Amino acid sequence: MTSLENRSRLRGDWLNHRDPLLRPRLSDGERAALREVMALYSPYGLLRTFTTYFRPGPGLPMYVGHGQYLDLDHVLRRLLGLSGVETGIGSQIYGGGKGYDLFGMLASSVGESVERVLGALAFLDLTDQVVHGTYRDLTARGLTCVHPEQMPIFAPEQLATSPIYQPWTEDSPLGWIAGTRLRSGATVYVPAQLALLLYVRGPEEPLIGLAPSGGLASHINRTEALYHGIVELFERDGINLRWYCGIPLDRIVLDRPARDRRLRRLLGHLDRSPDQVGFYYHNLDLEEFPVITAKAFTPWFTRYRYAAGCAVAPDIDTALLSALTEFAQAERSMKLSLLAPQWEFSHAFARLFDIAEDATSEQFVNYIQAIPYYGYAGNEAKLDAYLNGGREVPLSSLPTMDDRSLDARWDRLMGVLAARGWDPIVFDLSPPQFRHTALVKVMIPELSPPYPQSAPGLGHPRYAHTAHESGHRPAPVPFTDLVRAPLPYP
């Protein structure tokens, strides 16, 4: 082995002795990726401010961060010289991070910010790569495209009454963007409005759907980003099917001790908490990756009484820990808004997420509004059958992994995809200055896609067949039987 080969195999750790936000030890890759994204953090940069607060009262002992980002519409107005540009993307770029410790909160906050902000800005870099034409036009030119029947969005009954969305057919004039199949490496074109978080349609292009942030992932390397983008689509599919098919969640019974010490600590804290947090299982199939939610109501609140968090992982203890981390983010936001109503955070939260108690699905602007919506005392009963009508699932019956390394998780994931013949479509949205950090968007046409509350796309065949094929329904579910109430995301 040459000295050059030896050097290529060298790995190092960075030892931290001065920054309280970082772990005592980071790998070279972690440190390099963190430096890349933190270069975007400044009062005049893409990532403006991250804030965190001590937990209120008996809340979970974890850390939650909240982000403030650049005004994308203002930037576009200056770039284009058009003072009237209003994309509405500002209401969709929100959020922050959460973690078991301060470093987890920081890394999560920065990562989610990169996903949302750079994911939206990717359109500016990819504009010249958008190919225009119909499915028939592009395939006649020799391009491989996703057929409308491979990725159904809205049911015919929805399109018949929609004043906004139009059918996607072989003759729809669209802008298309190229993606790469993960397993085969083949190039395939997808309508850009379904793939890009921000996309400006031409005057003749019909609106056939939207591209929510589901499947968008940023991480310290490409494999981690791909892994998280794919399993997030497993999570969204599991959430979609249980709710819209009207199948009550299964409650997890903790019949064995937690294997993860961090999870044991949090469960011990919940034993002393006045909030009764329940864990629920969503999967109808894809049992190799349990989709778990942690949910609770605070009965003495009249609003903001509902909190929930969802996660997916091939190891059930990891899924429970992640679900509690997500739950803590919702819980912290609700309680801070009630305890400190004059804080800027509380005003910002209300601007983005407040919604009327009697709102309809069409009035939802973003996913998170489901939390305050079901947090009204009058709406809690709407979830009673959903949360209390299922069976009990012992924790010991759900899958675990002794090796939770990236290699082991990736092998499990590739096995699941291969067994089902699924080949996800990947879009690399990483900016050129990123040498370590990766930003990807993943789509899996075989799964029910994420979508906003105001436009649930219920045309996917999994809504009709999965509950029946998995033994949860005696027959396929007709469109008329699908639930129309707002999805209690997550």
XYZ file of C-alpha atoms in Angstrom:
490
model
C 0.000 0.000 0.000
C 1.413 3.388 -1.015
C 1.782 6.317 1.349
C -0.950 8.125 -0.603
C -3.307 5.195 -0.009
C -2.359 5.258 3.656
C -3.147 8.944 3.883
C -6.515 8.421 2.169
C -7.509 5.995 4.926
C -6.530 8.258 7.793
C -9.377 9.511 9.949
C -9.201 12.044 12.721
C -11.268 13.573 15.496
C -11.583 17.207 16.462
C -11.394 17.813 20.202
C -13.491 20.684 21.517
C -12.312 22.555 24.595
C -13.962 25.959 24.234
C -17.361 25.880 22.504
C -20.222 24.865 24.866
C -22.600 24.266 21.955
C -20.522 21.464 20.454
C -19.742 17.968 21.620
C -16.380 17.299 23.271
C -15.391 15.221 20.235
C -16.461 15.435 16.592
C -15.235 13.435 13.632
C -13.457 15.301 10.869
C -16.486 14.892 8.627
C -18.898 16.202 11.246
C -16.694 19.180 11.995
C -16.180 20.046 8.321
C -19.902 19.806 7.524
C -20.815 21.936 10.526
C -18.334 24.631 9.516
C -19.828 24.711 6.007
C -23.358 25.374 7.147
C -22.390 27.710 9.985
C -20.725 29.922 7.365
C -24.300 30.770 6.292
C -25.190 31.992 9.796
C -24.914 35.766 10.271
C -27.229 38.772 10.719
C -27.027 39.313 6.950
C -26.865 35.701 5.811
C -29.340 33.027 4.839
C -29.636 31.875 8.458
C -30.189 34.936 10.629
C -30.851 33.873 14.211
C -31.376 30.755 16.303
C -32.808 31.051 19.795
C -33.470 28.570 22.564
C -35.121 28.835 25.978
C -35.158 27.010 29.266
C -38.044 24.608 29.495
C -41.229 25.793 31.222
C -42.382 23.934 34.316
C -42.625 20.159 33.970
C -41.702 20.033 30.259
C -39.358 17.383 28.911
C -35.661 18.060 29.693
C -34.540 18.583 26.098
C -33.531 21.527 23.967
C -35.575 23.267 21.281
C -34.344 25.916 18.855
C -36.250 28.395 16.698
C -34.869 29.887 13.495
C -35.208 33.151 11.633
C -34.249 33.256 7.957
C -33.741 35.708 5.155
C -36.781 37.263 3.481
C -36.792 35.282 0.257
C -39.477 37.394 -1.406
C -37.452 40.557 -0.714
C -34.383 38.965 -2.310
C -36.348 37.872 -5.370
C -37.819 41.351 -5.780
C -34.335 42.860 -5.771
C -32.924 40.211 -8.131
C -35.775 40.419 -10.618
C -36.515 44.121 -10.300
C -40.186 43.335 -9.724
C -41.627 44.987 -6.628
C -44.811 42.897 -6.725
C -43.215 39.446 -6.436
C -44.965 37.449 -3.706
C -44.268 33.716 -3.734
C -45.905 32.932 -0.380
C -42.886 30.831 0.480
C -42.361 32.831 3.673
C -45.270 31.013 5.304
C -43.637 27.674 4.469
C -40.046 28.395 5.542
C -40.249 28.063 9.281
C -39.085 25.848 12.062
C -35.987 25.067 13.990
C -34.472 22.102 15.685
C -34.587 19.936 18.743
C -32.237 17.620 20.508
C -31.476 15.611 23.589
C -28.566 17.990 24.233
C -27.495 21.467 23.088
C -25.406 20.127 20.229
C -28.305 18.029 18.951
C -30.519 21.111 19.009
C -27.917 23.211 17.160
C -27.220 20.594 14.492
C -30.940 19.927 14.001
C -31.782 23.647 13.779
C -29.073 24.383 11.247
C -29.864 21.253 9.237
C -33.570 22.015 8.995
C -32.792 25.604 8.060
C -30.516 24.457 5.254
C -33.280 22.153 4.026
C -35.930 24.852 3.935
C -33.935 27.894 2.799
C -31.503 26.329 0.344
C -34.200 23.887 -0.752
C -36.314 26.861 -1.826
C -33.406 28.704 -3.425
C -32.472 25.621 -5.464
C -34.996 26.707 -8.110
C -32.822 29.696 -8.966
C -29.890 27.390 -9.737
C -31.988 24.871 -11.646
C -34.110 27.203 -13.789
C -32.023 26.581 -16.896
C -32.341 22.818 -16.396
C -36.143 22.794 -16.518
C -37.403 21.168 -19.727
C -40.819 22.282 -20.980
C -43.376 20.201 -22.808
C -45.965 17.477 -22.377
C -45.296 13.877 -21.428
C -45.858 12.941 -25.077
C -43.409 15.621 -26.260
C -40.607 14.593 -23.931
C -40.921 10.846 -24.471
C -40.971 11.423 -28.243
C -37.598 13.175 -27.781
C -36.245 10.070 -26.060
C -36.484 11.307 -22.459
C -37.706 8.982 -19.718
C -40.489 10.614 -17.718
C -42.705 9.613 -14.831
C -46.128 8.800 -16.255
C -49.146 10.460 -14.599
C -50.481 7.023 -13.654
C -47.207 6.225 -11.833
C -47.641 9.178 -9.476
C -51.367 9.843 -8.994
C -52.086 12.893 -6.852
C -55.743 13.876 -6.605
C -58.718 11.558 -6.898
C -61.107 12.269 -9.808
C -63.769 13.263 -7.273
C -61.438 15.933 -5.888
C -60.519 17.324 -9.303
C -64.177 17.496 -10.301
C -64.837 20.123 -7.616
C -61.440 21.845 -7.325
C -61.273 25.476 -8.496
C -57.449 25.410 -8.405
C -55.955 22.052 -9.352
C -56.187 20.445 -12.777
C -55.726 16.855 -13.936
C -52.227 15.716 -14.876
C -52.409 13.950 -18.221
C -50.027 12.967 -20.997
C -50.959 16.241 -22.722
C -50.419 18.624 -19.771
C -47.822 21.308 -20.711
C -45.390 21.244 -17.782
C -41.889 22.113 -16.713
C -39.871 18.951 -15.965
C -36.691 18.458 -13.927
C -34.316 15.490 -14.133
C -33.778 13.197 -11.183
C -31.725 10.029 -10.725
C -33.033 6.638 -9.690
C -31.238 5.615 -6.503
C -30.772 1.906 -7.230
C -30.506 1.785 -11.029
C -28.864 5.168 -11.617
C -31.271 5.886 -14.493
C -32.295 9.464 -15.307
C -35.993 10.224 -15.083
C -37.898 13.494 -15.512
C -40.549 14.608 -13.000
C -42.837 17.688 -13.103
C -40.800 20.425 -11.436
C -43.770 21.715 -9.452
C -43.929 18.327 -7.676
C -40.190 18.209 -6.919
C -39.040 21.745 -6.084
C -40.071 23.490 -2.873
C -40.207 26.782 -4.799
C -41.199 26.706 -8.458
C -42.561 29.527 -10.628
C -44.966 28.163 -13.231
C -45.339 29.588 -16.699
C -48.663 31.159 -17.745
C -49.760 28.044 -19.682
C -48.703 25.499 -17.076
C -51.574 23.973 -15.070
C -51.295 23.502 -11.319
C -51.315 19.724 -10.827
C -49.971 19.603 -7.251
C -47.453 20.996 -4.793
C -44.024 19.988 -3.483
C -44.038 19.969 0.333
C -40.829 19.544 2.304
C -41.348 15.796 2.855
C -38.392 13.887 1.435
C -36.148 16.959 1.636
C -33.115 16.224 3.788
C -29.764 17.754 4.676
C -26.990 15.927 6.515
C -23.234 15.693 6.998
C -22.841 13.376 4.005
C -24.879 12.178 1.045
C -25.704 8.742 2.440
C -27.099 10.164 5.681
C -29.126 12.722 3.722
C -30.548 10.039 1.420
C -31.361 7.776 4.345
C -33.268 10.478 6.213
C -35.104 11.690 3.106
C -36.312 8.169 2.286
C -37.422 7.138 5.761
C -39.264 10.455 6.143
C -41.402 9.354 3.182
C -42.083 6.063 5.013
C -43.212 8.164 7.980
C -45.525 10.418 5.985
C -47.079 7.455 4.185
C -47.798 5.687 7.485
C -49.393 8.822 8.939
C -51.484 9.407 5.808
C -52.901 5.910 5.568
C -53.979 5.507 9.197
C -55.816 8.817 9.286
C -57.483 9.045 5.900
C -58.473 5.369 5.887
C -60.049 5.807 9.342
C -57.967 3.130 11.075
C -57.404 3.833 14.808
C -53.828 3.944 16.007
C -52.373 1.035 17.981
C -51.147 1.983 21.446
C -47.688 0.747 22.412
C -47.433 -1.002 25.768
C -44.010 -0.613 27.381
C -43.630 -4.233 28.484
C -39.833 -4.157 28.733
C -37.233 -1.609 29.886
C -35.855 0.795 27.312
C -32.520 -0.317 25.854
C -31.300 3.258 25.271
C -30.145 5.119 28.400
C -31.404 8.457 27.053
C -34.837 6.975 26.454
C -34.849 5.478 29.964
C -34.140 8.928 31.399
C -36.977 10.546 29.450
C -39.450 7.801 30.302
C -38.551 8.247 33.970
C -39.280 11.941 33.624
C -42.672 11.179 32.031
C -43.554 9.017 35.040
C -43.336 12.198 37.143
C -45.077 14.458 34.619
C -48.746 15.491 34.917
C -49.128 15.005 31.144
C -50.055 11.458 30.133
C -47.947 10.861 27.034
C -48.975 7.872 24.933
C -46.971 6.136 22.202
C -48.788 5.029 19.053
C -47.929 2.734 16.158
C -48.935 3.736 12.610
C -47.668 1.029 10.254
C -50.091 -0.916 8.083
C -47.156 -2.450 6.219
C -43.410 -1.616 6.051
C -43.054 -3.146 9.512
C -39.245 -3.025 9.202
C -39.388 0.727 9.903
C -41.843 1.462 12.749
C -43.599 4.833 12.484
C -44.246 6.076 16.028
C -46.016 9.105 17.473
C -45.924 10.465 21.005
C -49.146 12.328 21.837
C -50.616 14.018 24.903
C -53.357 16.426 25.944
C -53.049 18.880 28.826
C -56.687 18.849 29.998
C -56.545 21.993 32.152
C -55.613 24.191 29.140
C -58.407 25.652 27.025
C -56.114 26.028 23.968
C -52.692 24.717 22.941
C -53.546 21.595 24.930
C -52.422 19.084 22.264
C -48.801 18.123 21.561
C -47.474 15.401 19.298
C -44.254 14.227 17.717
C -43.543 11.569 15.118
C -40.481 9.538 14.130
C -39.450 6.493 12.145
C -36.471 4.176 12.589
C -35.572 0.500 12.082
C -34.887 0.295 15.833
C -37.934 0.871 18.032
C -35.990 2.459 20.906
C -34.476 4.964 18.487
C -37.932 5.699 17.074
C -39.379 6.313 20.554
C -36.503 8.612 21.495
C -36.870 10.602 18.274
C -40.645 10.825 18.695
C -40.168 12.275 22.181
C -37.693 14.783 20.777
C -40.276 15.900 18.210
C -42.954 15.912 20.910
C -40.781 18.181 23.071
C -40.572 20.697 20.226
C -44.365 20.959 20.005
C -44.820 20.937 23.790
C -42.229 23.677 24.309
C -43.754 25.924 21.658
C -47.271 25.560 23.080
C -46.307 26.213 26.677
C -43.986 29.123 25.922
C -46.748 30.830 23.966
C -49.067 30.538 26.972
C -46.526 31.404 29.666
C -44.868 34.314 27.849
C -47.468 35.779 25.463
C -45.521 39.043 25.065
C -42.309 37.427 23.837
C -41.441 37.883 20.180
C -41.404 34.097 19.834
C -45.048 33.933 20.945
C -46.061 36.619 18.444
C -44.147 34.865 15.653
C -45.705 31.521 16.555
C -49.187 33.040 16.435
C -48.524 34.691 13.058
C -47.430 31.410 11.491
C -49.569 28.794 13.183
C -52.700 30.202 14.826
C -55.936 28.927 13.317
C -59.607 29.148 14.236
C -61.246 26.385 16.232
C -63.839 25.828 13.478
C -61.396 26.042 10.551
C -61.808 23.729 7.571
C -58.970 21.865 5.878
C -58.972 24.412 3.052
C -58.091 27.173 5.537
C -54.865 25.508 6.707
C -51.702 27.199 5.466
C -49.152 24.709 6.814
C -48.857 21.303 8.487
C -48.120 22.566 11.972
C -51.482 24.296 12.344
C -52.919 20.873 13.155
C -51.262 21.112 16.577
C -53.098 24.285 17.713
C -56.261 23.182 15.861
C -56.610 19.972 17.869
C -55.368 21.869 20.909
C -58.742 23.577 21.313
C -60.838 21.973 24.035
C -63.733 21.613 21.608
C -61.672 19.671 19.062
C -60.100 17.084 21.353
C -63.089 14.752 21.046
C -62.529 14.549 17.278
C -59.460 12.386 17.973
C -61.031 10.113 20.580
C -61.794 7.132 18.335
C -58.505 7.568 16.458
C -56.409 7.418 19.638
C -58.484 4.995 21.691
C -60.015 2.577 19.207
C -56.975 0.530 18.238
C -55.288 -2.537 19.659
C -52.344 -2.769 22.043
C -48.893 -3.551 20.669
C -46.167 -4.765 23.072
C -42.897 -2.873 22.768
C -41.098 -6.226 22.781
C -42.820 -7.229 19.512
C -41.351 -4.335 17.509
C -38.007 -4.527 15.646
C -34.692 -3.624 17.241
C -31.135 -3.237 15.956
C -28.021 -3.888 18.005
C -25.891 -2.180 15.356
C -27.392 1.249 14.687
C -24.510 2.526 12.576
C -25.146 4.222 9.244
C -23.891 1.138 7.368
C -26.339 -1.128 9.207
C -29.275 1.259 8.767
C -28.458 1.733 5.076
C -28.289 -2.027 4.487
C -31.683 -2.469 6.175
C -33.147 0.297 4.032
C -31.735 -1.046 0.773
C -33.111 -4.480 1.634
C -36.606 -3.045 2.109
C -36.458 -1.144 -1.189
C -35.115 -4.143 -3.105
C -37.715 -6.523 -1.657
C -40.513 -4.242 -2.866
C -38.919 -3.271 -6.170
C -38.917 0.438 -5.294
C -36.330 2.752 -6.846
C -36.549 6.255 -5.282
C -35.977 9.326 -7.434
C -33.246 11.630 -6.075
C -32.625 15.304 -6.808
C -29.270 16.673 -5.650
C -29.889 20.233 -4.439
C -26.514 20.734 -2.746
C -25.025 24.156 -3.548
C -21.587 24.057 -5.216
C -19.800 25.447 -2.153
C -20.770 22.392 -0.108
C -17.998 19.780 -0.154
C -19.210 17.735 2.820
C -22.826 18.652 3.572
C -25.480 17.177 1.281
C -28.954 18.467 0.451
C -31.277 16.107 -1.424
C -34.921 15.761 -2.322
C -36.294 12.218 -2.595
C -39.535 11.004 -4.151
C -40.993 7.463 -4.037
C -43.943 7.241 -6.465
C -45.132 3.978 -4.889
C -45.925 5.727 -1.560
C -48.691 8.194 -0.776
C -46.920 11.559 -0.922
C -46.793 14.342 1.666
C -49.061 17.287 0.941
C -50.465 20.365 2.695
C -53.629 20.102 4.765
C -55.467 22.364 2.341
C -54.917 19.999 -0.594
C -54.738 16.356 0.507
C -53.948 14.327 -2.588
C -56.131 11.241 -2.078
C -55.771 9.692 -5.507
C -52.961 7.277 -4.674
C -53.987 3.593 -4.875
C -52.476 2.877 -1.444
C -55.509 4.572 0.115
C -57.813 2.083 -1.524
C -55.786 -1.110 -1.175
C -53.182 -1.066 1.630
C -55.619 -1.313 4.550
C -57.360 -4.249 2.862
C -54.155 -6.038 1.841
C -52.713 -5.690 5.356
C -55.855 -7.130 6.988
C -57.078 -3.873 8.566
C -60.178 -3.629 6.357
C -62.394 -6.406 4.949
C -62.479 -4.759 1.511
C -60.768 -1.961 -0.423
C -61.571 1.515 0.913
C -63.681 3.610 -1.514
C -62.952 7.323 -1.883
C -66.260 8.199 -0.220
C -65.115 6.482 2.996
C -61.871 8.450 3.351
C -61.717 10.863 6.308
C -61.982 14.555 5.352
C -61.096 16.179 8.689
C -57.652 17.832 9.002
C -54.827 15.341 9.428
C -53.642 15.528 13.089
C -50.051 15.896 11.956
C -47.797 14.442 13.018
